[in-house]
Coordinates of C-alpha atoms in Angstrom, one line a residue:
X1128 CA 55.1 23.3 -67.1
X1129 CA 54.4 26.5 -69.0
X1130 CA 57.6 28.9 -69.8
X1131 CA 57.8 31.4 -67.6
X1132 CA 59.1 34.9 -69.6
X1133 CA 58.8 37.9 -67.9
X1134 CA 58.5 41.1 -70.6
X1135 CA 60.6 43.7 -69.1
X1136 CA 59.0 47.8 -69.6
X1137 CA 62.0 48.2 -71.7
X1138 CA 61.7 46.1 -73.9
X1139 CA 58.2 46.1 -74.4
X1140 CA 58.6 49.2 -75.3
X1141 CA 61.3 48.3 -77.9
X1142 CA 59.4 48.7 -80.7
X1143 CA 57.9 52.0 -80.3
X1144 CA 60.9 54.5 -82.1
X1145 CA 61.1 56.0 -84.9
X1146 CA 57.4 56.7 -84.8
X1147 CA 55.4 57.8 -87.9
X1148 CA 53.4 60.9 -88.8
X1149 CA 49.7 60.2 -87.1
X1150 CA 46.7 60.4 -89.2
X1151 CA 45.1 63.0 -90.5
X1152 CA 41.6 63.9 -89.8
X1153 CA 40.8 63.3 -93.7
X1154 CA 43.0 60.5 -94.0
X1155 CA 41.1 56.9 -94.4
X1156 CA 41.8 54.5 -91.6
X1157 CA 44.6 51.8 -92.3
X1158 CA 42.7 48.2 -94.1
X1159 CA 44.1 44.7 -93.8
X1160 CA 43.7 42.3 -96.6
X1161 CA 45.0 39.4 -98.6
X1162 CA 48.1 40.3 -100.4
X1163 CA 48.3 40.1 -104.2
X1164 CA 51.2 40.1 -106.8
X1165 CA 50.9 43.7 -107.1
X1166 CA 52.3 43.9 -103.7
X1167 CA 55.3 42.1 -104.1
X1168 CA 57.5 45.1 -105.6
X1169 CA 56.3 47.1 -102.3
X1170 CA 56.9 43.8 -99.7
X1171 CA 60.3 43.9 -100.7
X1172 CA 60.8 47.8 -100.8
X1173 CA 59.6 47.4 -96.9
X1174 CA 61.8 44.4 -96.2
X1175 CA 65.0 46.1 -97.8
X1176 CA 64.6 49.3 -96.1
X1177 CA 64.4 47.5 -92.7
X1178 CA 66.6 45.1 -92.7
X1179 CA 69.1 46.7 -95.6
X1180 CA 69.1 43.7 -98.0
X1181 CA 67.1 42.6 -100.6
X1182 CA 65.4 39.1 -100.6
X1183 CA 63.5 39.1 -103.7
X1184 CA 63.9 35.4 -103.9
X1185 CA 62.2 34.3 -100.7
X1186 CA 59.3 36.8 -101.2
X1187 CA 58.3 35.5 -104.8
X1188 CA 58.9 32.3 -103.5
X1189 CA 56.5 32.7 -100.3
X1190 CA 53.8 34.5 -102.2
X1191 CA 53.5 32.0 -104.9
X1192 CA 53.2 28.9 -102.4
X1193 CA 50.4 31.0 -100.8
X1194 CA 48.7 32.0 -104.1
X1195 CA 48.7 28.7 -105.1
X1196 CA 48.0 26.6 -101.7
X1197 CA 45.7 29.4 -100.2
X1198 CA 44.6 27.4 -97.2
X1199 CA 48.1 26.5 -96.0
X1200 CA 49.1 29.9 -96.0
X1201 CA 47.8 33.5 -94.4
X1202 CA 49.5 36.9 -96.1
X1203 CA 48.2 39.9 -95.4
X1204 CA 48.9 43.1 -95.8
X1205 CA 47.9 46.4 -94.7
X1206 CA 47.4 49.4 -96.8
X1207 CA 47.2 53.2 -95.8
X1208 CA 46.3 56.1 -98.2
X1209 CA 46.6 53.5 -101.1
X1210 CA 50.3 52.2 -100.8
X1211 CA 51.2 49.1 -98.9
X1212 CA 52.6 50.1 -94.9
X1213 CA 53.2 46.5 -93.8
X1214 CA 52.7 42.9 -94.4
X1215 CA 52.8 39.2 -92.6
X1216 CA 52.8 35.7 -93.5
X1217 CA 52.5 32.7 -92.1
X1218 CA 52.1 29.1 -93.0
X1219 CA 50.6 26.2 -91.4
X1220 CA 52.8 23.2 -89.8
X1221 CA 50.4 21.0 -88.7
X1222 CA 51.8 17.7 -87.7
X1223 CA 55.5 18.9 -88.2
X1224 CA 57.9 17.2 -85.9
X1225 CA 55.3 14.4 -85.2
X1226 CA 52.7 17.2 -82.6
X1227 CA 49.3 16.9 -82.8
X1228 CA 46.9 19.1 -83.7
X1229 CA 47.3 21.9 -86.5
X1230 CA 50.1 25.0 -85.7
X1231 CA 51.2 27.5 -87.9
X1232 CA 54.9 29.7 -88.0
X1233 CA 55.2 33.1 -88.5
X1234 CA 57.7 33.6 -90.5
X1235 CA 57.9 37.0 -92.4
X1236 CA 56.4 40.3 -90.8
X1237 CA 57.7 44.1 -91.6
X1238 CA 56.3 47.5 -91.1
X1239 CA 56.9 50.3 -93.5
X1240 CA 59.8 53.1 -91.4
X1241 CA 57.4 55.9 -92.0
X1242 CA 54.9 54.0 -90.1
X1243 CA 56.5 52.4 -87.0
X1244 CA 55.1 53.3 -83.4
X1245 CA 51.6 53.8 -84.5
X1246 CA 50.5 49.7 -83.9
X1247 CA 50.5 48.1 -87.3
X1248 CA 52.8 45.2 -86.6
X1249 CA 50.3 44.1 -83.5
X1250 CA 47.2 44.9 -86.1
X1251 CA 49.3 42.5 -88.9
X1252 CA 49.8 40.0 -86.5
X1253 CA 46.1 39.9 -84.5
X1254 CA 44.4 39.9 -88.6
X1255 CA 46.9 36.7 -88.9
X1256 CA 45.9 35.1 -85.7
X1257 CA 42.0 36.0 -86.6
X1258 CA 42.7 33.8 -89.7
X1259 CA 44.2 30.9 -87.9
X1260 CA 41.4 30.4 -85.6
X1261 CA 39.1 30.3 -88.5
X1262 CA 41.3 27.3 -89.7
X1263 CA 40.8 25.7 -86.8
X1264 CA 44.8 26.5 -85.9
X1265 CA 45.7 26.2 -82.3
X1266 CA 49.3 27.8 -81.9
X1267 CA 51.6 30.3 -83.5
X1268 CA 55.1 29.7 -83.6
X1269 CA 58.4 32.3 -84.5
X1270 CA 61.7 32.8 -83.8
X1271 CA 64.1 35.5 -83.1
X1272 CA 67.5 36.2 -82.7
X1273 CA 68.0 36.2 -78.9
X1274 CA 69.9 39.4 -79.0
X1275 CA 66.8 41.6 -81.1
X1276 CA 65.6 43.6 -77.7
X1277 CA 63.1 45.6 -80.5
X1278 CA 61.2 41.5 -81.7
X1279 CA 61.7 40.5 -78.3
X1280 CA 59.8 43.4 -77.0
X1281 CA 57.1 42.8 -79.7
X1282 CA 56.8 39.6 -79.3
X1283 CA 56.5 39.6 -75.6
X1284 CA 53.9 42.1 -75.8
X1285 CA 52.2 40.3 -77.7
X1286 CA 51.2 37.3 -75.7
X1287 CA 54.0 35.1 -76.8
X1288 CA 55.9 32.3 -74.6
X1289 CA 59.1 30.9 -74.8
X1290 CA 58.7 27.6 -76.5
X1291 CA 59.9 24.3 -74.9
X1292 CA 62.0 24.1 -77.9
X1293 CA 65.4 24.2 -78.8
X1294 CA 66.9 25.8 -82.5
X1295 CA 70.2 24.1 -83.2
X1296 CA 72.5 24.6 -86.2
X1297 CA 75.8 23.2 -88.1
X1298 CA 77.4 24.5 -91.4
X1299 CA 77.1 22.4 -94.4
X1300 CA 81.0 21.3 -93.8
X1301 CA 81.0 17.4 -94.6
X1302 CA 79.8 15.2 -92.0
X1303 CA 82.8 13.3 -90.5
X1304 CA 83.7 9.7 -91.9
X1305 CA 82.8 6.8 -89.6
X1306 CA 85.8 4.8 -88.7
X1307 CA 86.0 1.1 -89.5
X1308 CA 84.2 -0.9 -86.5
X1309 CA 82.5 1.4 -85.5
X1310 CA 78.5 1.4 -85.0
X1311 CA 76.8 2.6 -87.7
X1312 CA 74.7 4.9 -85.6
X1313 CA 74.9 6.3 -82.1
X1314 CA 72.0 4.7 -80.7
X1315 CA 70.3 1.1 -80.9
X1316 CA 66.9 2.0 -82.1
X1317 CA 67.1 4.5 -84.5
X1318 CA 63.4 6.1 -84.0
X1319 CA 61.9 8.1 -87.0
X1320 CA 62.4 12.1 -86.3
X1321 CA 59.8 13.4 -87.6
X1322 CA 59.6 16.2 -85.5
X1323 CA 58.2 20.3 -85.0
X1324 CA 64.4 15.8 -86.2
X1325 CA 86.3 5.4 -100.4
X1326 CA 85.6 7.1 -96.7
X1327 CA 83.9 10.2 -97.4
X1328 CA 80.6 11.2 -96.5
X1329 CA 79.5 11.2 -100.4
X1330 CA 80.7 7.6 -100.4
X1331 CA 78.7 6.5 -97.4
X1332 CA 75.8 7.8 -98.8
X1333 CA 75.7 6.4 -102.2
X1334 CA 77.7 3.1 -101.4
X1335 CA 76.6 1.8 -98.3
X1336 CA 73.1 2.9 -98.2
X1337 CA 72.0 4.6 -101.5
X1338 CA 70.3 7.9 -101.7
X1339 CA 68.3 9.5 -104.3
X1340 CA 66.0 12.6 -104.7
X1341 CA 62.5 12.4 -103.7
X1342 CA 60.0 11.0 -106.5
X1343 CA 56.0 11.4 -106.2
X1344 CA 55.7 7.9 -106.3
X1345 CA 57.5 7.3 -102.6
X1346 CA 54.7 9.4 -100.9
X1347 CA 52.8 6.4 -99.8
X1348 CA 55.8 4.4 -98.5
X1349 CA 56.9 7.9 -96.6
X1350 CA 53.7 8.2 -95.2
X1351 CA 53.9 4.2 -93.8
X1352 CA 57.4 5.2 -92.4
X1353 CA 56.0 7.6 -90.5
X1354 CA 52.9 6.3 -89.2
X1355 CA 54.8 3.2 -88.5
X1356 CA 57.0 5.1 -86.0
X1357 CA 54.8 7.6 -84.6
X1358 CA 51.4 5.8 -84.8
X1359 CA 49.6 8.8 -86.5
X1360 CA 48.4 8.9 -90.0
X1361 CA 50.0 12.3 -91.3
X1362 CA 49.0 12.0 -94.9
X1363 CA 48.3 15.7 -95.5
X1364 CA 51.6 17.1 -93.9
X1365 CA 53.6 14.8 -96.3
X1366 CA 51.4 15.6 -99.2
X1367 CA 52.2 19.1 -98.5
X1368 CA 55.9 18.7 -98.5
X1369 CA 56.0 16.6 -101.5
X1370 CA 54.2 19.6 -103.2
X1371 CA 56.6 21.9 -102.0
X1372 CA 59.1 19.2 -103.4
X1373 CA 58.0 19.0 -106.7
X1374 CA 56.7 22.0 -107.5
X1375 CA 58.4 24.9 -105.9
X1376 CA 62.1 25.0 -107.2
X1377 CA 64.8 25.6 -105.1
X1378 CA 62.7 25.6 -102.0
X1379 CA 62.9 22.4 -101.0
X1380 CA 65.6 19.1 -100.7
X1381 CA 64.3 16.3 -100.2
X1382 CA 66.0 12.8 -100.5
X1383 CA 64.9 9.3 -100.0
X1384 CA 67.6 6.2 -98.7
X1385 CA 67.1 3.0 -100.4
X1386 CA 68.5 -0.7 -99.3
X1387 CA 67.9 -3.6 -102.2
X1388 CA 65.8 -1.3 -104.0
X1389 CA 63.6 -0.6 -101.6
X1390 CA 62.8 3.0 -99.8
X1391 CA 63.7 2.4 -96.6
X1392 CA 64.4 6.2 -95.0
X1393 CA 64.0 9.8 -96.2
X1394 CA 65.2 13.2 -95.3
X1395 CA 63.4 16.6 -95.7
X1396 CA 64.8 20.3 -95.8
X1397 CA 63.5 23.4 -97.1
X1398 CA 66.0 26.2 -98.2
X1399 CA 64.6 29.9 -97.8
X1400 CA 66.3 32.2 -98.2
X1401 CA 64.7 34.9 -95.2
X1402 CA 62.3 33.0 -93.3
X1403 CA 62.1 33.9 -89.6
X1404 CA 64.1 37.5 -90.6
X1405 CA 67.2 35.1 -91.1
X1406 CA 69.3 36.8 -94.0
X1407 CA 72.1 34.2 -94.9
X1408 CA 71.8 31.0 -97.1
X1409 CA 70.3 28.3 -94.7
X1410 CA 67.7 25.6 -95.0
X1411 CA 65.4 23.9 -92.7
X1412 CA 65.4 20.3 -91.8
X1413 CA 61.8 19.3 -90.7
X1414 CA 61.6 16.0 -91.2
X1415 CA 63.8 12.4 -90.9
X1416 CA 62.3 9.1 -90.6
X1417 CA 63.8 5.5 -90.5
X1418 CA 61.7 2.1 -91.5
X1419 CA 62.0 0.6 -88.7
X1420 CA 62.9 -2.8 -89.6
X1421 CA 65.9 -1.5 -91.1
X1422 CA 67.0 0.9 -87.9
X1423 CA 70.2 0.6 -86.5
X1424 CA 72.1 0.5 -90.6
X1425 CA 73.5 3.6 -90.7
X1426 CA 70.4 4.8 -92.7
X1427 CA 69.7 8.5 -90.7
X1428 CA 73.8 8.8 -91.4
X1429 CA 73.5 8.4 -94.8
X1430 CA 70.8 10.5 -94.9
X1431 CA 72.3 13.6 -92.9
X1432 CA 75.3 13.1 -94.7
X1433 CA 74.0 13.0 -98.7
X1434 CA 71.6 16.0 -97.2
X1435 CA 74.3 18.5 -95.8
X1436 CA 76.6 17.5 -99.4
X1437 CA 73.5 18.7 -101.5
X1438 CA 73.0 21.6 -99.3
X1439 CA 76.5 22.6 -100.1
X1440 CA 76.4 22.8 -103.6
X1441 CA 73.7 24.5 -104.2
X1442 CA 76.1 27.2 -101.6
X1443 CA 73.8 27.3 -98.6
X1444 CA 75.7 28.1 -95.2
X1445 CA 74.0 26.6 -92.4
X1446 CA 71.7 23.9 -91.7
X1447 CA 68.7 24.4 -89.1
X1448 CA 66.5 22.2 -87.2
X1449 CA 64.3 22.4 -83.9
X1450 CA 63.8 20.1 -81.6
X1451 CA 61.6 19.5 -78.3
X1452 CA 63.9 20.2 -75.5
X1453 CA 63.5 16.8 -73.6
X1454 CA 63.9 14.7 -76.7
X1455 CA 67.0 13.2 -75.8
X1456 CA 67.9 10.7 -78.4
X1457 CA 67.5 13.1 -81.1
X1458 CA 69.4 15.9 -79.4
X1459 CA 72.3 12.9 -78.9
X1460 CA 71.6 12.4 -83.2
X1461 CA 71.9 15.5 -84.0
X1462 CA 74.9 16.4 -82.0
X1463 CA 77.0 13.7 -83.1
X1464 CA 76.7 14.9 -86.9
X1465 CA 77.6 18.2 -85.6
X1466 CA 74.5 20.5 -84.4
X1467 CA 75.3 22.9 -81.6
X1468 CA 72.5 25.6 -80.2
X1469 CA 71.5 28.3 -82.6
X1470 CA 71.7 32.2 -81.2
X1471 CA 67.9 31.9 -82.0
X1472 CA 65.2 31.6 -79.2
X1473 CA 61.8 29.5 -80.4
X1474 CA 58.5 31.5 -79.0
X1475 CA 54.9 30.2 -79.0
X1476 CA 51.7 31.7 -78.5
X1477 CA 48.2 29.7 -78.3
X1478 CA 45.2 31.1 -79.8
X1479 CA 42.6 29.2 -78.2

């Protein structure tokens, strides 16, 4: 059954304040194209002045995934009288959380102040969708927080839906220590998540079932996981993530569980710093999966556990995952290593 979200006046109208100077009659029209690394100083002049911080980081981050993975990513940005008054990106997900067929996420969009309540946001975003339909991209995904009246408005106005989807969340704060006897996991078939999800928890991890970091040479056996679980071959969402992996620093933490030498489980999580307007430390889990002839071992504990230990030290806040709401043994996973709902609401919008 599709969402039903009715878009109150008010708050359609939420983003139309502060309204810029119109255009002269000499004035050349606004133009929307691909951003470029001369941008970047202006992207985060725009970000800063709306939101009041600086996230330098994320934005170098963002625009040298795009630059260098051009067809998993859309940034554009649109110029007026030669200086940059807005920008959007967005990435493609297809496959994430085990769905079919390709979706992307918005994930970054800003207008310049000086040029608010004259339509550039819906321009930004209809150039983005343009580009996603050319890629053969069925949905566009966001979130918000559920108490921003001024995205809610846009968003609503826009043609988006509440997603069937729920954003849940838990601090990196150690994962509680399972007590002697008890099951290694809170459900008998521990199913691969893949979604789109001494005593201590270090010891767990690293004595009971061993983690490690994620090499280029467990790709294939990641890939079998997963298509042994979900029955779909999803070799170009896993190469993608093991790009991100390897080659983009920082972004991305990725760990792989191992029983007699043997991969046997792994664990993905991407750490921006900014995605989806969010403006603490927090990462991203997107992906989990279990062999399953070793489910039932403890091996998604282990994983969690070494995950939100990693996450810590390297001082991120929060971890964040989204699940389909009717996905009950997950939702029972995740709460018993201490998720709870996120003040974030997931939206969708299809651009067939």
């Amino acid at each position: 059954m599709k969402p039903i979200w009715n878009c109150p006046p008010a708050m359609a109208k939420a983003t139309n304040h502060a309204k810029g100077p119109p255009m002269t009659k000499d004035q050349a029209p606004p133009e929307i194209k691909p951003l470029s690394a001369a941008d970047l100083e202006a992207v985060i002049a725009i970000d800063k002045a709306t939101t009041g911080l600086s996230r330098r980081g994320y934005f170098e981050k963002r625009l040298d995934a795009a630059t260098a993975r051009p067809r998993d990513y859309v940034y554009v940005g649109l110029h007026e009288g030669g200086a940059l008054a807005g920008y959007a990106f967005a990435k493609l997900v297809n496959g994430e959380f085990g769905k079919p067929g390709a979706g992307a996420a918005l994930d970054a969009i800003g207008v310049a102040p000086g040029h608010t309540g004259r339509g550039f946001g819906r321009h930004l975003l209809g150039a983005v969708e343009d580009i996603l339909r050319k890629k053969g991209v069925a949905t566009l995904s966001s979130q918000i927080n559920w108490s921003d009246p001024a995205m809610s408005g846009f968003f609503c106005a826009a043609g988006f839906d509440l997603a069937p989807r729920l954003v849940l969340t838990r601090s990196t704060e150690t994962i509680a220590p399972q007590l002697p006897g008890e099951r290694v996991d809170d459900w008998d078939d521990e199913p691969d998540y893949s979604a789109p999800d001494g005593d201590d928890a270090d010891a767990l991890s690293h004595d009971r079932v061993p983690v490690r970091s994620l090499r280029d040479t467990d790709l294939r056996k990641i890939i079998s996981i997963d298509k042994a679980s979900t029955g779909t071959d999803r070799s170009d969402y896993y190469e993608r993530k093991l790009h991100e992996s390897l080659f983009q620093s920082g972004v991305r933490v990725s760990l792989v569980a191992e029983m007699e030498d043997y991969p046997v489980g792994f664990i993905m999580a991407r750490v921006d710093f900014g995605e989806f307007g969010h403006t603490s430390p927090e990462a991203e889990m997107d992906s989990i999966g279990v062999d399953p002839g070793y489910q039932g071992q403890g091996v998604g504990r282990a994983l969690m556990a070494q995950l939100i230990s990693s996450l810590a030290v390297l001082q991120v806040e929060t971890l964040r995952t989204e699940v389909n709401w009717d996905d009950v043994g997950l939702i029972s996973y995740l709460r018993s290593c201490g998720f709870v709902p996120a003040q974030r609401i997931s939206l969708v919008r299809q651009l067939g």
